[in-house]
PDB file of C-alpha atoms in Angstrom:
ATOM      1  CA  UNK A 242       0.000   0.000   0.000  1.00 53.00           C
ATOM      2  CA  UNK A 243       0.904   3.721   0.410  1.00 62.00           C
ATOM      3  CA  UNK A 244       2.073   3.260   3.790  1.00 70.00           C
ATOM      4  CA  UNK A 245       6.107   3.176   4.798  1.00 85.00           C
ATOM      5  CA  UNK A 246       6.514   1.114   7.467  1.00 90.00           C
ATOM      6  CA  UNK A 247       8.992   2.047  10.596  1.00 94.00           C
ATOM      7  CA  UNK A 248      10.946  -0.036  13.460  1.00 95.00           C
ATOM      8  CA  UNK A 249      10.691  -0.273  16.040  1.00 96.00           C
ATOM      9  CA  UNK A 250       7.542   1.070  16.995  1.00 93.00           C
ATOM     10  CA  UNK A 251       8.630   1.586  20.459  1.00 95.00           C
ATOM     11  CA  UNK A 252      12.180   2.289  21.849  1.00 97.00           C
ATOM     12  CA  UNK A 253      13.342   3.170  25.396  1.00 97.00           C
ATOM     13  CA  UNK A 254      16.571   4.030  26.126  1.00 97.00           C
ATOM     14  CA  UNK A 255      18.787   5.714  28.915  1.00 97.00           C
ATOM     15  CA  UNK A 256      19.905   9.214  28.171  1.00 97.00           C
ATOM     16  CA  UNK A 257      22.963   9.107  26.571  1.00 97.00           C
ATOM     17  CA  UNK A 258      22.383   5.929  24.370  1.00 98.00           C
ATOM     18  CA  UNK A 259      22.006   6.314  20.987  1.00 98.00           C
ATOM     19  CA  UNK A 260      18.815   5.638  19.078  1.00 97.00           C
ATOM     20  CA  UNK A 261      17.964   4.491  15.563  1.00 98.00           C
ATOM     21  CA  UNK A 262      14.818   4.082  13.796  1.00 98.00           C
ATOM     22  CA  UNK A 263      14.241   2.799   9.698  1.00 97.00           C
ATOM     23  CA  UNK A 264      11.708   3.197   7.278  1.00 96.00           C
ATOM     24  CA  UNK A 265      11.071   0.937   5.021  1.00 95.00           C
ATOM     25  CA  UNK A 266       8.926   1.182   1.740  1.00 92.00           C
ATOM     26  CA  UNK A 267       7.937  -1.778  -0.356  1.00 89.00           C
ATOM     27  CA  UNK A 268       8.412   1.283  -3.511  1.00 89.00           C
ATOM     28  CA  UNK A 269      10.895   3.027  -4.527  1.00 92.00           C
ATOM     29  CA  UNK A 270      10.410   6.889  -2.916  1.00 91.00           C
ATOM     30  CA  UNK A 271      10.302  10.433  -4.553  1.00 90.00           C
ATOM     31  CA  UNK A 272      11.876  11.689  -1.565  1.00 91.00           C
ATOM     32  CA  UNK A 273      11.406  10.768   2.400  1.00 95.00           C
ATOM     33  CA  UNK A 274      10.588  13.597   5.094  1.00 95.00           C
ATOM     34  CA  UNK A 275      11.193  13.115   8.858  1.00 97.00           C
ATOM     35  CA  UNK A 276       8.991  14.743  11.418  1.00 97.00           C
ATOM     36  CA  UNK A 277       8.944  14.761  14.819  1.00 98.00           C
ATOM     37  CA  UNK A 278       6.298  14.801  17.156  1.00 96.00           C
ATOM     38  CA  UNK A 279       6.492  15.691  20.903  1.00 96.00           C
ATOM     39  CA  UNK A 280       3.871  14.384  23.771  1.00 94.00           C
ATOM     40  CA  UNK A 281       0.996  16.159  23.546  1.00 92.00           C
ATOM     41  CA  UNK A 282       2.155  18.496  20.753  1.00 95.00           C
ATOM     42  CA  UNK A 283       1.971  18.494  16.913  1.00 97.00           C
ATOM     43  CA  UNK A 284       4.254  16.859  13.857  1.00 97.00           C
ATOM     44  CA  UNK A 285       7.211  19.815  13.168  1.00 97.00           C
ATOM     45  CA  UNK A 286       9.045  19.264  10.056  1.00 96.00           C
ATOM     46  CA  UNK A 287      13.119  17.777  10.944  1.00 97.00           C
ATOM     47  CA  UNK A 288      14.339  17.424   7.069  1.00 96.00           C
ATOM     48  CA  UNK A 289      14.027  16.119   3.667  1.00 94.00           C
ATOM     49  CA  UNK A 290      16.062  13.891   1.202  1.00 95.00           C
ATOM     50  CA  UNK A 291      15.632  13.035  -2.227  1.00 93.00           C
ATOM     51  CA  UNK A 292      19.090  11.991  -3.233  1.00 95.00           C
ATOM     52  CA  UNK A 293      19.852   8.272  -3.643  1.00 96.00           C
ATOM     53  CA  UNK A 294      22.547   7.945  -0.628  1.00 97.00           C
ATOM     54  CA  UNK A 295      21.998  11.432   0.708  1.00 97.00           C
ATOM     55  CA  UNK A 296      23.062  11.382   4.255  1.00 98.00           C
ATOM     56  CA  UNK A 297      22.106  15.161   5.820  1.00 97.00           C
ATOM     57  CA  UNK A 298      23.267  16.132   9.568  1.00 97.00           C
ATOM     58  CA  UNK A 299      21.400  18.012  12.153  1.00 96.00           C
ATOM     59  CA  UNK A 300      23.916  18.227  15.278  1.00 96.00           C
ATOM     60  CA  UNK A 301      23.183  14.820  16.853  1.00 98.00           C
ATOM     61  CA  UNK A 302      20.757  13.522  14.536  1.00 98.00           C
ATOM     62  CA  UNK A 303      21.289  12.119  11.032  1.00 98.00           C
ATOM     63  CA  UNK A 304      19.337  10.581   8.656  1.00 98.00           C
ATOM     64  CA  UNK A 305      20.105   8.545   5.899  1.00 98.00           C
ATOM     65  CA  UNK A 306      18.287   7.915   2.515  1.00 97.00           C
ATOM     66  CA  UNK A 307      18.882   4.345   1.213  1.00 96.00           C
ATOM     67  CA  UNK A 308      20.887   3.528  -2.434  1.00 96.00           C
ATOM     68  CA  UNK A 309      17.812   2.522  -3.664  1.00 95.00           C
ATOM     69  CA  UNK A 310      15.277   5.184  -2.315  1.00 94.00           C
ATOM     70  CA  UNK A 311      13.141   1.516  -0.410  1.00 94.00           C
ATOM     71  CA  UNK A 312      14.660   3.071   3.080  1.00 96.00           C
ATOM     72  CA  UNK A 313      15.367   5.305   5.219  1.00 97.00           C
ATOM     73  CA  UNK A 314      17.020   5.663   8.730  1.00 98.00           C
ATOM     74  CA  UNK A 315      17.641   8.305  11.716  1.00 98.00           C
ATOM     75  CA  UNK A 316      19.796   8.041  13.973  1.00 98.00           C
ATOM     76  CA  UNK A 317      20.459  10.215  17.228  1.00 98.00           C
ATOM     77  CA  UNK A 318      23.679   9.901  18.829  1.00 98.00           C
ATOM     78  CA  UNK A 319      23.588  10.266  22.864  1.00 98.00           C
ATOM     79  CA  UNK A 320      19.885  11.246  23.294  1.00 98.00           C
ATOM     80  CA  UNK A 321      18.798  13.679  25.537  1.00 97.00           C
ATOM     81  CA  UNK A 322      15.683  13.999  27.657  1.00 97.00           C
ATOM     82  CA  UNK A 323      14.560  16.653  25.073  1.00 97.00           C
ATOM     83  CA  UNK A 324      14.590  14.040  22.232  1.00 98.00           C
ATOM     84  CA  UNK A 325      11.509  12.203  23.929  1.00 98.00           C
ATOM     85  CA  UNK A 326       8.815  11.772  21.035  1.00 97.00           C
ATOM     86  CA  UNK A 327       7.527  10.335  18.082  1.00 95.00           C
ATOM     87  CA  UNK A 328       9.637  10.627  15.081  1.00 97.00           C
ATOM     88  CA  UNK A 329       7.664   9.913  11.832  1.00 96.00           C
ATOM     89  CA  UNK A 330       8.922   8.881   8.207  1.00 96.00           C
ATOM     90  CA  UNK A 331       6.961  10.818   5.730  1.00 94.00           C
ATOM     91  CA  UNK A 332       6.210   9.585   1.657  1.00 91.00           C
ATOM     92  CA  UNK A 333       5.623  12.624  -0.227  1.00 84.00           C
ATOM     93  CA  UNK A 334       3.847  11.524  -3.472  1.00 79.00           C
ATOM     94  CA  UNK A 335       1.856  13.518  -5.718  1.00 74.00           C
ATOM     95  CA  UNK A 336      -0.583  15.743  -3.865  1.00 74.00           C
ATOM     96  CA  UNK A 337      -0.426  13.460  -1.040  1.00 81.00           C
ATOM     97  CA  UNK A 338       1.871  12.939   2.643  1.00 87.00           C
ATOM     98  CA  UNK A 339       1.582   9.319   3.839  1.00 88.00           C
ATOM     99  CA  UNK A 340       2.842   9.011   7.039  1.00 91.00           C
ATOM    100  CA  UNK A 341       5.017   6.207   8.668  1.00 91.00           C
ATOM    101  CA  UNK A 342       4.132   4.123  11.320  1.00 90.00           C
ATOM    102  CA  UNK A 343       5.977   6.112  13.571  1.00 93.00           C
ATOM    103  CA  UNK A 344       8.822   5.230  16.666  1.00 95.00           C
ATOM    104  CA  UNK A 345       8.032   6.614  19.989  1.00 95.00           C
ATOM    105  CA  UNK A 346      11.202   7.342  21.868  1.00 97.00           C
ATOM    106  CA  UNK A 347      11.627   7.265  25.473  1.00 97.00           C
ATOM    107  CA  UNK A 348      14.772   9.211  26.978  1.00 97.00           C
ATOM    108  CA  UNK A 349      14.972   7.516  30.595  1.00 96.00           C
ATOM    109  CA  UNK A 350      17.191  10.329  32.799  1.00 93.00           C
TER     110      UNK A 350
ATOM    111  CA  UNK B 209       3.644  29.290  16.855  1.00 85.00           C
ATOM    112  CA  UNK B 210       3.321  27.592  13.401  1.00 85.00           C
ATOM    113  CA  UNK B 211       1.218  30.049  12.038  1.00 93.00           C
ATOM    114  CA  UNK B 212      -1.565  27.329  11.216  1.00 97.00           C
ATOM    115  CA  UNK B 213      -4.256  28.153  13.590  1.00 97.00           C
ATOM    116  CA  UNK B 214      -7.314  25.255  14.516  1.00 98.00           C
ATOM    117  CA  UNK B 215     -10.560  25.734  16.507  1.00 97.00           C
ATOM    118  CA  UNK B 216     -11.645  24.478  18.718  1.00 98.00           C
ATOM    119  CA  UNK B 217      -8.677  23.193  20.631  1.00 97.00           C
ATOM    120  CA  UNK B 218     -11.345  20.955  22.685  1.00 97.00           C
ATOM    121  CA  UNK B 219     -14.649  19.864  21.446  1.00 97.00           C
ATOM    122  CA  UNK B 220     -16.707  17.055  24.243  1.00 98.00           C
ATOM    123  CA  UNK B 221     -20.065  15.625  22.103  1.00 97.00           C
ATOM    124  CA  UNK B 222     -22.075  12.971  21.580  1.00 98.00           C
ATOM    125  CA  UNK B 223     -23.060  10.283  19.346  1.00 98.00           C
ATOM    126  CA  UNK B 224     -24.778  11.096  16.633  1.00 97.00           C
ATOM    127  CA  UNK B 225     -23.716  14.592  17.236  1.00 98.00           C
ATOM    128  CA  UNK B 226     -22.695  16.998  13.937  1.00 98.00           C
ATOM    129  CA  UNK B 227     -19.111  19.433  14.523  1.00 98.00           C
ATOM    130  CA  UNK B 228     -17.256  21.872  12.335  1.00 98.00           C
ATOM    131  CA  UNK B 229     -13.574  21.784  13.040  1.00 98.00           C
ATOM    132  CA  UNK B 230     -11.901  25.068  11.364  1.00 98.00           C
ATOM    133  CA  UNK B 231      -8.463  25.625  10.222  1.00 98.00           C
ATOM    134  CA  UNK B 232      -6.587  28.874   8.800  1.00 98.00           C
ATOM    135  CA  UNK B 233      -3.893  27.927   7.147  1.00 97.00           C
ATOM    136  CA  UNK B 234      -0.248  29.583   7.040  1.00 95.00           C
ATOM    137  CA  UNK B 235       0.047  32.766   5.362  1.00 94.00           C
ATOM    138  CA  UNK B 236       0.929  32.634   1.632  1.00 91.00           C
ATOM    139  CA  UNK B 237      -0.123  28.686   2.281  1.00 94.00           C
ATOM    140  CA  UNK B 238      -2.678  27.201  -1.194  1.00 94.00           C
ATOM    141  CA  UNK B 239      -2.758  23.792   0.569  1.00 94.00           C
ATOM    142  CA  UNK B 240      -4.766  22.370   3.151  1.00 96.00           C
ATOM    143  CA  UNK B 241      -4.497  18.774   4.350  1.00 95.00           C
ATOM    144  CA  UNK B 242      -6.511  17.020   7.333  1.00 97.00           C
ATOM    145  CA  UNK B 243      -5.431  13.904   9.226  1.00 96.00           C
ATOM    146  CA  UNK B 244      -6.768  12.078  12.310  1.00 96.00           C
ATOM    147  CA  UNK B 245      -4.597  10.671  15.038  1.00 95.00           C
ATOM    148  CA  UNK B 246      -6.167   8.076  17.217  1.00 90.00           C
ATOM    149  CA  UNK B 247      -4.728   7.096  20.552  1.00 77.00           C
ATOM    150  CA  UNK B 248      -1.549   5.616  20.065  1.00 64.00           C
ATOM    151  CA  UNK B 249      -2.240   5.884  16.175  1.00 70.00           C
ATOM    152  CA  UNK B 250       0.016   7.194  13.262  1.00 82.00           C
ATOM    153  CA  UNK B 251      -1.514   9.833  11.520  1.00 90.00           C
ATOM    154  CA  UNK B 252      -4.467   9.321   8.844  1.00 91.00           C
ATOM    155  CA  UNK B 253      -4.673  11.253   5.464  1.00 91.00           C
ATOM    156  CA  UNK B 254      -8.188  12.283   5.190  1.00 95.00           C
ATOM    157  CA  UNK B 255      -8.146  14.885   2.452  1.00 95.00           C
ATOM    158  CA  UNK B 256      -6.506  18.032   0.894  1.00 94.00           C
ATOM    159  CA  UNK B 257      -7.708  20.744  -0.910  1.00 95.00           C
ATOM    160  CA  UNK B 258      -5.657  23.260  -2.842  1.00 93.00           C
ATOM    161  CA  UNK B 259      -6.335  27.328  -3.471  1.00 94.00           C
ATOM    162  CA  UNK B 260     -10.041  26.085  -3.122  1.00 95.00           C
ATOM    163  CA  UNK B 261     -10.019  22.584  -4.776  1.00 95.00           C
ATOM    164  CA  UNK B 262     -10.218  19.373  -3.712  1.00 95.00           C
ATOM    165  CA  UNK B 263      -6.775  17.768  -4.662  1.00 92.00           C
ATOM    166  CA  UNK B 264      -7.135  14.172  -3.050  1.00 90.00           C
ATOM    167  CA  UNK B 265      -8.806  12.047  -0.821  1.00 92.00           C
ATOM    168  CA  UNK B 266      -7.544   9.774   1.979  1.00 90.00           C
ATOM    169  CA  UNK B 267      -9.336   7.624   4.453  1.00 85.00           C
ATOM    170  CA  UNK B 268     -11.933   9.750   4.862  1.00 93.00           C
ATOM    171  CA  UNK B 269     -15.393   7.746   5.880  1.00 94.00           C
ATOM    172  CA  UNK B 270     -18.479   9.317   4.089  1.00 96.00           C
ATOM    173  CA  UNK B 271     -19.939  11.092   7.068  1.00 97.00           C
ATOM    174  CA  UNK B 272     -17.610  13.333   6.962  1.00 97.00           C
ATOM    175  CA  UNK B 273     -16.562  16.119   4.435  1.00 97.00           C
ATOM    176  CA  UNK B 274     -14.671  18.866   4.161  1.00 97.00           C
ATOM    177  CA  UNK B 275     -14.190  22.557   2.225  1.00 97.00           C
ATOM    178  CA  UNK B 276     -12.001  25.113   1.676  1.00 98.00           C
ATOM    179  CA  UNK B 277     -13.336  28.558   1.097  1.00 97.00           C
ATOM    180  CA  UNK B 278     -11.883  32.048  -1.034  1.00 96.00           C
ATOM    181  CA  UNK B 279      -9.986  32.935   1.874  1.00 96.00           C
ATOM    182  CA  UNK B 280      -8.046  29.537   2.253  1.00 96.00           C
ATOM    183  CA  UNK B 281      -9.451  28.766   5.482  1.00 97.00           C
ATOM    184  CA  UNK B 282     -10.566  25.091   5.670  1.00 98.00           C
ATOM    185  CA  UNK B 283     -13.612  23.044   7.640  1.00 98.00           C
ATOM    186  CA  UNK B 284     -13.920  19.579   8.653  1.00 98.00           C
ATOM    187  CA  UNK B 285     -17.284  18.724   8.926  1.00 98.00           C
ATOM    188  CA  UNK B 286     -18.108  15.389  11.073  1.00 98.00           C
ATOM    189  CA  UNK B 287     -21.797  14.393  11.333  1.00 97.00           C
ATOM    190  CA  UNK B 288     -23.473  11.401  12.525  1.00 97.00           C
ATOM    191  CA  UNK B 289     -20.148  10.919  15.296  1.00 98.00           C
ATOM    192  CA  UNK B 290     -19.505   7.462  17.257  1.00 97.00           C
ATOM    193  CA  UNK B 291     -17.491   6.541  20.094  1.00 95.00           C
ATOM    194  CA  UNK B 292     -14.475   6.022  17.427  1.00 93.00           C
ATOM    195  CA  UNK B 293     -14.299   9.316  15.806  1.00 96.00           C
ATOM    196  CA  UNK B 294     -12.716  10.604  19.299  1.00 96.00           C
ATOM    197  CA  UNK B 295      -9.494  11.387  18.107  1.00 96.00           C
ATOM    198  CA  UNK B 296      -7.152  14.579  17.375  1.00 97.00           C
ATOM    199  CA  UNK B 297      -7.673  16.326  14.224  1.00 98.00           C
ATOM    200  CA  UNK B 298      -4.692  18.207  12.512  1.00 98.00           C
ATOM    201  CA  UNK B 299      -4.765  20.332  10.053  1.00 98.00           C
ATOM    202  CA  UNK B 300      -1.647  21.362   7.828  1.00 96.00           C
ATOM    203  CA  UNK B 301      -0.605  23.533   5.024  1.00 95.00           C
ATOM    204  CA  UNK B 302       1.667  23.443   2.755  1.00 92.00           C
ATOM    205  CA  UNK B 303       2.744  26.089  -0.072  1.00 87.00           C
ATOM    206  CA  UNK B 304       1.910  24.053  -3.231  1.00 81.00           C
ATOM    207  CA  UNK B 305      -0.133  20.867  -3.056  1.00 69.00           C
ATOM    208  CA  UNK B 306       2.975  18.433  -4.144  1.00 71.00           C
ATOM    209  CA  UNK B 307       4.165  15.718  -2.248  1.00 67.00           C
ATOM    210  CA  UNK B 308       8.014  17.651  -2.340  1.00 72.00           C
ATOM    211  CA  UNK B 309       6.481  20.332  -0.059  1.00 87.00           C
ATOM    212  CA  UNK B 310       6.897  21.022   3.607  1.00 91.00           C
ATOM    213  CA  UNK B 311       3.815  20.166   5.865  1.00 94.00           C
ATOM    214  CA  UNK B 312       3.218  23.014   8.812  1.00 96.00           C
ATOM    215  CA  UNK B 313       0.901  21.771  11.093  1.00 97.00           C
ATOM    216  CA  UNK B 314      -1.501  23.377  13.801  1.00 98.00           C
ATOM    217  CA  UNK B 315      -1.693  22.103  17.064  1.00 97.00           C
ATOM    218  CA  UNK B 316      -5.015  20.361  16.182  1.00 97.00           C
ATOM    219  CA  UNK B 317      -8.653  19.653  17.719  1.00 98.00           C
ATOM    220  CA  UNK B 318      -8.765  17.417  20.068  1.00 97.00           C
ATOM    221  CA  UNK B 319     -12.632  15.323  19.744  1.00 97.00           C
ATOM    222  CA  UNK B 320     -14.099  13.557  22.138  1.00 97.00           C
ATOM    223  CA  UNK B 321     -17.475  11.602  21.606  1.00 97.00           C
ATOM    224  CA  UNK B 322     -19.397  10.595  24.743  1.00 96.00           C
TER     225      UNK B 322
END
């Protein structure tokens, strides 16, 4: 179908760990979108890739788009407390955003 | 502040109930897109409009429908509501209605059917 599938849906880890979570797509993608959503709060855009490979940095966080555009991963190195949340992959085709399954992080202090 | 703005923030009703959900979308925004978020749920496409069209259609059930007026502000309406329509409703906009754009969402409408 249209959705991308992400794993794990759940993850807990003590601050400091690092954290991964992958997309997967059964197509091959336009381009991939992360978001990230906060408890309680709404999705806020992260980033976007469209290049086969691309690898983008965002301090601690980088994601990764697969050679051949199935996949995608993020990965944040030492979490934080403030990186509790739901991080989303995002298919952008046509008029349309399907979102990803989602991970829900827990930062345990 | 995202600039997207949704009201009500809240809404309590019940079954069988009709409510208008209402979203203004970012300035300089064409696009409108609604999703629902269940408990513990990923979020739902339900539709999109763009500068006043309809542009696609998600999950949306047939009790419910939607618009977007001149102005670019956009309504959800949900009629006929059960127990599993509680959910949050978002509302996003975008600046063109392609899957390359950016989505800014509000901070939705939370629903609750009694």
């Amino acid at each position: 179908g249209q959705q991308v599938m992400q794993i794990p849906q759940y993850q807990h880890v003590q601050e400091g760990e690092d954290f991964t979570t992958y997309c997967n797509s059964s197509t091959t993608l336009s381009n991939i979108q992360w978001y990230k959503q906060r408890p309680g709060g709404h999705p806020v855009f992260l980033i976007q890739l469209v290049k086969s490979g691309e690898v983008k940095k965002q301090k601690r966080l980088t994601f990764q788009f697969g050679e051949a555009k199935k996949n995608s991963s993020l990965h944040i190195t030492a979490t934080q407390t403030t990186d509790v949340g739901t991080y989303f992959c995002v298919r952008g085709t046509g008029n349309q955003f399907y979102f990803g399954t989602g991970t829900s992080l827990t930062v345990i202090p | 502040d995202s600039g997207v703005t949704q009201t009500p923030k809240h809404l309590i009703t019940a079954t069988g109930q009709r409510v208008t959900l209402r979203c203004s979308p970012r300035s300089g925004d064409l696009s409108v897109y609604w999703y629902q978020q269940s408990l513990d749920q990923g979020l739902q496409f339900l539709i999109q409009y763009y500068n006043g069209e309809e542009r696609a259609k998600g999950n949306i059930l047939e009790r419910f429908s939607a618009q977007q007026f001149p102005d670019l502000h956009s309504e959800l309406n949900l009629s006929s509501l059960e127990l599993g329509d509680s959910a949050l409703y978002f509302c996003a906009s975008s600046v063109e209605g392609t899957g390359a754009n950016v989505l800014t969402f509000g901070a939705g409408s939370r629903l609750t059917v009694l």
